[in-house]
Tab-separated table of C-alpha atoms in Angstrom:
chain	number	residue	atom	x	y	z
P	1	UNK	CA	-4.859	69.946	-13.239
P	2	UNK	CA	-5.290	70.950	-9.578
P	3	UNK	CA	-2.521	72.977	-7.950
P	4	UNK	CA	-3.225	71.663	-4.430
P	5	UNK	CA	-0.914	68.666	-3.933
P	6	UNK	CA	-2.566	67.593	-0.666
P	7	UNK	CA	-6.024	66.734	-1.987
P	8	UNK	CA	-5.911	65.293	-5.479
P	9	UNK	CA	-9.070	63.391	-6.302
P	10	UNK	CA	-10.482	62.824	-9.791
P	11	UNK	CA	-13.960	61.498	-10.513
P	12	UNK	CA	-14.669	59.781	-13.844
P	13	UNK	CA	-18.283	59.329	-14.910
P	14	UNK	CA	-18.614	56.108	-16.912
P	15	UNK	CA	-16.708	52.807	-16.967
P	16	UNK	CA	-16.737	52.287	-20.725
P	17	UNK	CA	-13.750	52.568	-23.047
P	18	UNK	CA	-13.288	56.324	-22.579
P	19	UNK	CA	-13.790	56.182	-18.821
P	20	UNK	CA	-11.382	53.284	-18.277
P	21	UNK	CA	-8.722	54.911	-20.473
P	22	UNK	CA	-9.166	58.219	-18.625
P	23	UNK	CA	-8.843	56.502	-15.244
P	24	UNK	CA	-5.656	54.781	-16.391
P	25	UNK	CA	-4.080	58.121	-17.367
P	26	UNK	CA	-5.313	59.996	-14.274
P	27	UNK	CA	-3.886	57.301	-11.994
P	28	UNK	CA	-0.416	58.580	-12.932
P	29	UNK	CA	-1.146	62.072	-11.547
P	30	UNK	CA	-3.856	61.841	-8.881
P	31	UNK	CA	-3.732	60.330	-5.428
P	32	UNK	CA	-7.242	58.940	-5.883
P	33	UNK	CA	-9.410	58.255	-8.923
P	34	UNK	CA	-13.050	57.221	-8.513
P	35	UNK	CA	-14.837	55.736	-11.522
P	36	UNK	CA	-18.635	55.932	-11.206
P	37	UNK	CA	-20.765	53.585	-13.306
P	38	UNK	CA	-24.549	53.469	-13.461
P	39	UNK	CA	-24.653	49.766	-14.414
P	40	UNK	CA	-24.007	46.991	-11.945
P	41	UNK	CA	-20.914	45.576	-13.576
P	42	UNK	CA	-20.503	41.836	-14.216
P	43	UNK	CA	-17.623	40.010	-12.546
P	44	UNK	CA	-16.795	38.187	-15.789
P	45	UNK	CA	-16.976	38.888	-19.517
P	46	UNK	CA	-20.680	39.569	-20.119
P	47	UNK	CA	-22.854	42.181	-21.879
P	48	UNK	CA	-24.346	45.046	-19.880
P	49	UNK	CA	-27.301	47.363	-20.437
P	50	UNK	CA	-25.234	50.551	-20.652
P	51	UNK	CA	-23.387	49.334	-23.762
P	52	UNK	CA	-26.149	48.281	-26.188
P	53	UNK	CA	-23.711	48.349	-29.115
P	54	UNK	CA	-21.640	45.779	-27.194
P	55	UNK	CA	-23.713	42.998	-28.764
P	56	UNK	CA	-22.251	43.808	-32.172
P	57	UNK	CA	-18.967	43.146	-33.945
P	58	UNK	CA	-15.870	44.701	-32.350
P	59	UNK	CA	-12.163	44.611	-32.986
P	60	UNK	CA	-8.884	46.412	-32.460
P	61	UNK	CA	-7.283	47.818	-35.593
P	62	UNK	CA	-3.515	48.165	-35.749
P	63	UNK	CA	-3.207	51.763	-34.505
P	64	UNK	CA	-5.847	51.366	-31.801
P	65	UNK	CA	-4.090	48.259	-30.509
P	66	UNK	CA	-0.777	50.134	-30.465
P	67	UNK	CA	-2.259	52.997	-28.436
P	68	UNK	CA	-3.939	50.667	-25.950
P	69	UNK	CA	-0.742	48.647	-25.649
P	70	UNK	CA	1.093	51.798	-24.652
P	71	UNK	CA	-1.272	52.361	-21.728
P	72	UNK	CA	-1.772	48.673	-20.913
P	73	UNK	CA	1.444	46.782	-21.759
P	74	UNK	CA	0.758	43.149	-22.630
P	75	UNK	CA	-2.928	43.780	-23.427
P	76	UNK	CA	-2.846	42.133	-26.850
P	77	UNK	CA	-1.153	39.039	-25.454
P	78	UNK	CA	-3.677	38.874	-22.626
P	79	UNK	CA	-6.578	39.098	-25.060
P	80	UNK	CA	-4.975	36.454	-27.256
P	81	UNK	CA	-4.560	34.163	-24.264
P	82	UNK	CA	-8.291	34.625	-23.622
P	83	UNK	CA	-8.952	33.372	-27.150
P	84	UNK	CA	-9.082	36.589	-29.198
P	85	UNK	CA	-7.393	35.796	-32.530
P	86	UNK	CA	-4.851	38.077	-34.184
P	87	UNK	CA	-4.796	38.005	-37.970
P	88	UNK	CA	-3.588	39.923	-40.985
P	89	UNK	CA	-6.278	42.195	-42.440
P	90	UNK	CA	-5.344	41.544	-46.066
P	91	UNK	CA	-4.790	37.825	-45.648
P	92	UNK	CA	-7.718	36.888	-43.413
P	93	UNK	CA	-10.481	39.193	-44.687
P	94	UNK	CA	-12.965	38.147	-47.353
P	95	UNK	CA	-14.009	41.531	-48.737
P	96	UNK	CA	-17.208	41.313	-50.774
P	97	UNK	CA	-16.990	44.366	-53.020
P	98	UNK	CA	-19.273	45.506	-55.882
P	99	UNK	CA	-16.832	44.211	-58.507
P	100	UNK	CA	-16.000	40.933	-56.795
P	101	UNK	CA	-13.826	39.501	-54.014
P	102	UNK	CA	-10.144	40.490	-54.189
P	103	UNK	CA	-7.563	37.767	-53.643
P	104	UNK	CA	-6.066	37.191	-50.209
P	105	UNK	CA	-2.960	39.374	-49.901
P	106	UNK	CA	-0.856	39.710	-46.726
P	107	UNK	CA	-0.603	43.367	-45.725
P	108	UNK	CA	1.359	43.269	-42.476
P	109	UNK	CA	-1.583	45.034	-40.804
P	110	UNK	CA	-2.701	43.019	-37.758
P	111	UNK	CA	-6.244	43.106	-36.400
P	112	UNK	CA	-7.477	41.429	-33.232
P	113	UNK	CA	-11.117	40.398	-32.946
P	114	UNK	CA	-13.176	39.590	-29.860
P	115	UNK	CA	-16.460	40.427	-28.177
P	116	UNK	CA	-16.812	43.876	-26.640
P	117	UNK	CA	-17.514	42.355	-23.180
P	118	UNK	CA	-14.149	40.551	-23.259
P	119	UNK	CA	-12.199	43.725	-24.043
P	120	UNK	CA	-14.059	45.727	-21.414
P	121	UNK	CA	-13.607	42.986	-18.793
P	122	UNK	CA	-9.846	42.794	-19.364
P	123	UNK	CA	-9.448	46.590	-19.285
P	124	UNK	CA	-11.627	46.864	-16.176
P	125	UNK	CA	-9.430	44.344	-14.359
P	126	UNK	CA	-6.324	46.248	-15.397
P	127	UNK	CA	-7.676	49.622	-14.265
P	128	UNK	CA	-9.122	48.491	-10.934
P	129	UNK	CA	-5.781	46.858	-10.077
P	130	UNK	CA	-4.162	50.315	-10.078
P	131	UNK	CA	-3.589	51.601	-6.568
P	132	UNK	CA	-5.299	55.012	-6.880
P	133	UNK	CA	-8.421	53.696	-8.669
P	134	UNK	CA	-11.738	52.791	-7.049
P	135	UNK	CA	-14.689	51.691	-9.171
P	136	UNK	CA	-18.176	52.296	-7.783
P	137	UNK	CA	-20.932	50.682	-9.829
P	138	UNK	CA	-24.696	50.816	-9.450
P	139	UNK	CA	-24.349	54.541	-8.835
P	140	UNK	CA	-26.018	57.281	-10.921
P	141	UNK	CA	-24.569	60.777	-11.251
P	142	UNK	CA	-27.454	63.254	-10.985
P	143	UNK	CA	-25.592	66.540	-11.304
P	144	UNK	CA	-22.484	68.610	-10.757
P	145	UNK	CA	-21.342	69.924	-7.391
P	146	UNK	CA	-20.229	73.568	-7.327
P	147	UNK	CA	-18.755	75.796	-4.630
P	148	UNK	CA	-18.461	79.004	-6.637
P	149	UNK	CA	-19.562	80.229	-10.075
P	150	UNK	CA	-17.470	78.596	-12.758
P	151	UNK	CA	-15.842	75.965	-10.539
P	152	UNK	CA	-16.814	72.279	-10.349
P	153	UNK	CA	-16.015	70.628	-7.035
P	154	UNK	CA	-17.506	67.180	-7.490
P	155	UNK	CA	-20.700	65.359	-8.388
P	156	UNK	CA	-24.047	64.489	-6.869
P	157	UNK	CA	-24.946	60.800	-6.960
P	158	UNK	CA	-27.888	58.522	-6.219
P	159	UNK	CA	-28.144	54.827	-5.427
P	160	UNK	CA	-30.766	52.632	-3.820
P	161	UNK	CA	-30.063	54.103	-0.382
P	162	UNK	CA	-30.509	57.764	-1.310
P	163	UNK	CA	-28.451	60.697	-2.536
P	164	UNK	CA	-24.933	61.845	-1.698
P	165	UNK	CA	-22.135	64.113	-2.913
P	166	UNK	CA	-18.581	63.196	-3.901
P	167	UNK	CA	-15.969	65.936	-3.774
P	168	UNK	CA	-13.314	66.089	-6.477
P	169	UNK	CA	-10.583	68.334	-7.846
P	170	UNK	CA	-11.379	67.166	-11.373
P	171	UNK	CA	-14.560	65.702	-12.875
P	172	UNK	CA	-14.385	63.831	-16.189
P	173	UNK	CA	-17.565	63.194	-18.144
P	174	UNK	CA	-17.076	59.916	-20.002
P	175	UNK	CA	-20.707	58.881	-19.668
P	176	UNK	CA	-21.161	58.431	-23.405
P	177	UNK	CA	-24.255	58.933	-25.534
P	178	UNK	CA	-26.489	59.326	-22.480
P	179	UNK	CA	-24.518	62.278	-21.081
P	180	UNK	CA	-26.582	64.968	-19.345
P	181	UNK	CA	-23.756	67.517	-19.429
P	182	UNK	CA	-25.544	70.085	-21.664
P	183	UNK	CA	-28.442	70.254	-19.191
P	184	UNK	CA	-26.112	70.469	-16.202
P	185	UNK	CA	-24.173	73.311	-17.802
P	186	UNK	CA	-27.427	75.104	-18.586
P	187	UNK	CA	-28.312	74.883	-14.893
P	188	UNK	CA	-25.063	76.754	-14.208
P	189	UNK	CA	-26.098	79.536	-16.575
P	190	UNK	CA	-24.049	78.477	-19.595
P	191	UNK	CA	-25.634	78.511	-23.068
P	192	UNK	CA	-26.481	75.254	-24.752
P	193	UNK	CA	-23.534	74.349	-27.035
P	194	UNK	CA	-24.137	73.985	-30.744
P	195	UNK	CA	-24.802	70.386	-31.739
P	196	UNK	CA	-24.211	69.006	-35.244
P	197	UNK	CA	-25.730	65.697	-36.324
P	198	UNK	CA	-25.489	63.495	-39.406
P	199	UNK	CA	-27.815	60.498	-39.712
P	200	UNK	CA	-27.376	57.919	-42.464
P	201	UNK	CA	-30.183	55.797	-40.960
P	202	UNK	CA	-27.917	52.805	-40.495
P	203	UNK	CA	-28.965	49.925	-38.266
P	204	UNK	CA	-27.455	46.622	-37.144
P	205	UNK	CA	-28.652	43.156	-36.183
P	206	UNK	CA	-26.185	40.687	-34.681
P	207	UNK	CA	-25.845	37.277	-33.162
P	208	UNK	CA	-23.113	34.752	-32.324
P	209	UNK	CA	-22.727	31.152	-33.468
P	210	UNK	CA	-20.756	28.089	-32.391
P	211	UNK	CA	-19.323	25.398	-34.638
P	212	UNK	CA	-20.518	21.798	-34.309
P	213	UNK	CA	-17.969	19.465	-32.744
P	214	UNK	CA	-15.469	18.391	-35.340
P	215	UNK	CA	-16.372	21.137	-37.830
P	216	UNK	CA	-13.461	23.378	-38.721
P	217	UNK	CA	-13.965	27.152	-38.965
P	218	UNK	CA	-13.949	28.654	-42.484
P	219	UNK	CA	-10.685	29.619	-44.125
P	220	UNK	CA	-11.384	33.316	-43.655
P	221	UNK	CA	-11.127	35.184	-40.346
P	222	UNK	CA	-13.583	37.899	-41.305
P	223	UNK	CA	-16.109	38.817	-43.990
P	224	UNK	CA	-16.893	42.415	-44.876
P	225	UNK	CA	-19.603	43.504	-47.293
P	226	UNK	CA	-19.769	47.290	-46.862
P	227	UNK	CA	-22.735	49.543	-47.454
P	228	UNK	CA	-22.274	51.703	-50.525
P	229	UNK	CA	-24.533	54.609	-51.412
P	230	UNK	CA	-26.674	54.846	-53.366
P	231	UNK	CA	-26.993	51.269	-54.646
P	232	UNK	CA	-26.128	48.929	-51.764
P	233	UNK	CA	-28.329	49.342	-48.689
P	234	UNK	CA	-27.423	45.983	-47.146
P	235	UNK	CA	-24.155	44.558	-45.891
P	236	UNK	CA	-22.526	42.491	-43.177
P	237	UNK	CA	-19.458	41.966	-41.068
P	238	UNK	CA	-18.609	38.539	-39.646
P	239	UNK	CA	-15.550	37.746	-37.522
P	240	UNK	CA	-13.984	34.887	-35.608
P	241	UNK	CA	-13.814	35.697	-31.879
P	242	UNK	CA	-12.946	34.047	-28.568
P	243	UNK	CA	-14.425	30.697	-27.506
P	244	UNK	CA	-14.209	29.454	-31.105
P	245	UNK	CA	-17.265	31.507	-31.980
P	246	UNK	CA	-18.414	33.386	-35.050
P	247	UNK	CA	-19.908	36.858	-34.526
P	248	UNK	CA	-22.134	38.105	-37.345
P	249	UNK	CA	-23.485	41.639	-37.741
P	250	UNK	CA	-25.908	42.396	-40.564
P	251	UNK	CA	-26.403	46.047	-41.414
P	252	UNK	CA	-28.813	48.097	-43.453
P	253	UNK	CA	-29.212	51.743	-44.387
P	254	UNK	CA	-31.902	54.117	-45.590
P	255	UNK	CA	-34.744	52.430	-43.729
P	256	UNK	CA	-33.806	48.824	-44.585
P	257	UNK	CA	-35.818	46.428	-42.408
P	258	UNK	CA	-33.521	44.572	-40.021
P	259	UNK	CA	-34.174	40.971	-38.942
P	260	UNK	CA	-35.898	40.186	-35.645
P	261	UNK	CA	-35.689	36.397	-35.385
P	262	UNK	CA	-33.883	33.275	-36.598
P	263	UNK	CA	-35.658	32.979	-39.951
P	264	UNK	CA	-35.385	36.695	-40.711
P	265	UNK	CA	-31.683	36.689	-39.862
P	266	UNK	CA	-30.888	33.831	-42.235
P	267	UNK	CA	-33.101	35.286	-44.977
P	268	UNK	CA	-31.325	38.647	-44.728
P	269	UNK	CA	-27.936	36.888	-44.912
P	270	UNK	CA	-29.069	34.959	-48.005
P	271	UNK	CA	-29.918	38.239	-49.724
P	272	UNK	CA	-26.219	39.174	-49.583
P	273	UNK	CA	-23.376	38.022	-51.754
P	274	UNK	CA	-20.440	36.242	-50.142
P	275	UNK	CA	-20.062	33.214	-47.861
P	276	UNK	CA	-21.847	34.291	-44.666
P	277	UNK	CA	-25.265	32.731	-45.338
P	278	UNK	CA	-23.852	29.336	-46.309
P	279	UNK	CA	-21.573	29.405	-43.269
P	280	UNK	CA	-24.175	30.191	-40.614
P	281	UNK	CA	-26.768	27.795	-42.102
P	282	UNK	CA	-24.915	24.866	-40.498
P	283	UNK	CA	-23.983	26.584	-37.220
P	284	UNK	CA	-25.729	26.749	-33.846
P	285	UNK	CA	-26.869	30.203	-32.679
P	286	UNK	CA	-25.611	31.023	-29.177
P	287	UNK	CA	-27.406	34.348	-28.744
P	288	UNK	CA	-30.660	36.035	-29.608
P	289	UNK	CA	-30.832	38.480	-32.513
P	290	UNK	CA	-29.778	41.860	-31.117
P	291	UNK	CA	-30.625	45.070	-32.949
P	292	UNK	CA	-29.070	48.525	-32.681
P	293	UNK	CA	-29.981	51.687	-34.573
P	294	UNK	CA	-28.677	54.631	-32.488
P	295	UNK	CA	-26.027	55.399	-35.072
P	296	UNK	CA	-26.549	59.141	-35.464
P	297	UNK	CA	-23.221	60.971	-35.652
P	298	UNK	CA	-23.262	63.878	-33.188
P	299	UNK	CA	-20.719	66.532	-32.289
P	300	UNK	CA	-21.254	68.928	-29.377
P	301	UNK	CA	-19.181	72.099	-29.734
P	302	UNK	CA	-18.163	72.541	-26.102
P	303	UNK	CA	-14.946	74.148	-27.331
P	304	UNK	CA	-16.992	77.054	-28.722
P	305	UNK	CA	-18.434	78.077	-25.361
P	306	UNK	CA	-17.091	81.429	-24.170
P	307	UNK	CA	-16.895	80.131	-20.607
P	308	UNK	CA	-16.002	76.675	-19.358
P	309	UNK	CA	-16.125	75.570	-15.714
P	310	UNK	CA	-12.831	74.957	-13.957
P	311	UNK	CA	-12.295	71.358	-12.896
P	312	UNK	CA	-14.366	69.738	-15.675
P	313	UNK	CA	-13.385	67.725	-18.746
P	314	UNK	CA	-15.646	66.001	-21.268
P	315	UNK	CA	-14.391	63.311	-23.620
P	316	UNK	CA	-15.387	60.286	-25.669
P	317	UNK	CA	-18.961	59.846	-26.827
P	318	UNK	CA	-20.184	62.540	-24.456
P	319	UNK	CA	-18.553	65.031	-26.844
P	320	UNK	CA	-18.402	63.383	-30.263
P	321	UNK	CA	-20.526	60.350	-31.061
P	322	UNK	CA	-19.923	58.393	-34.248
P	323	UNK	CA	-21.718	55.474	-35.767
P	324	UNK	CA	-19.768	52.792	-33.843
P	325	UNK	CA	-18.505	51.310	-37.121
P	326	UNK	CA	-16.222	54.328	-37.528
P	327	UNK	CA	-14.414	53.793	-34.215
P	328	UNK	CA	-11.997	51.186	-32.957
P	329	UNK	CA	-14.951	49.132	-31.806
P	330	UNK	CA	-18.557	48.796	-32.825
P	331	UNK	CA	-20.534	47.095	-35.520
């Protein structure tokens, strides 16, 4: 935290979940917070190139929703008003397990399901409404700005008009999986931090469906057929989301071929147990089949570096990247 109370400017790289949450927290302590995003952000709820996993199933589990609600009071109600259903995990989930499907049992554990673009859109509106926060999209950070060895004083950026520098008391790297921080630190003379990876070779294919007029949704709110080593290399997760839509993610491990088109998608679903194939056979697809396979788990040991620049923080996927299924959102 800067000691100078006259100039207090924080720059956050990335307008994803980590970047928006960081900007919300920094707005309590800094006079100005600038969020820099490489994508040109949509004005409504829509997918964007910088979040390829955004095409796949997302949701807020109970604890994640509680944490977000603390930073953004009324968030769950706002999402619900936008059509995101809230349901009990034990009562609404059809869990297709190796030994059968357990009976529906209320657990008192709420989950809220929606598309990733809806959550990001609502959070982006909340954050940009904060007085100290400015969001600059269509802008690429190309490096760190330094005034002395070991001290970060801002970032260098590039847009269609050329290059510029933005001064800051604090720089937060929340740029996710595409972070260039190890290379930037190397340019400052710091050693490359140790990186640990675990790859289960898991991939996803997803699409959304709408129900024909007059057709009621199924009795379940979600279907989960988990992968299970070493015998089950295929699975799925289907959820009810906003706009009375069904979002289906098929997943495979250990080199399982993922579907590319309509016929492949239905054939893959038919190879699974449970109700998903029969359900989607009568529904209308509202999206193309979207695939995602960058699910390598990666941890960068920045905390092990003997030296760390003053005025720099790294968080979120830029530090520790999980298969998105293990987080609060993701397939």
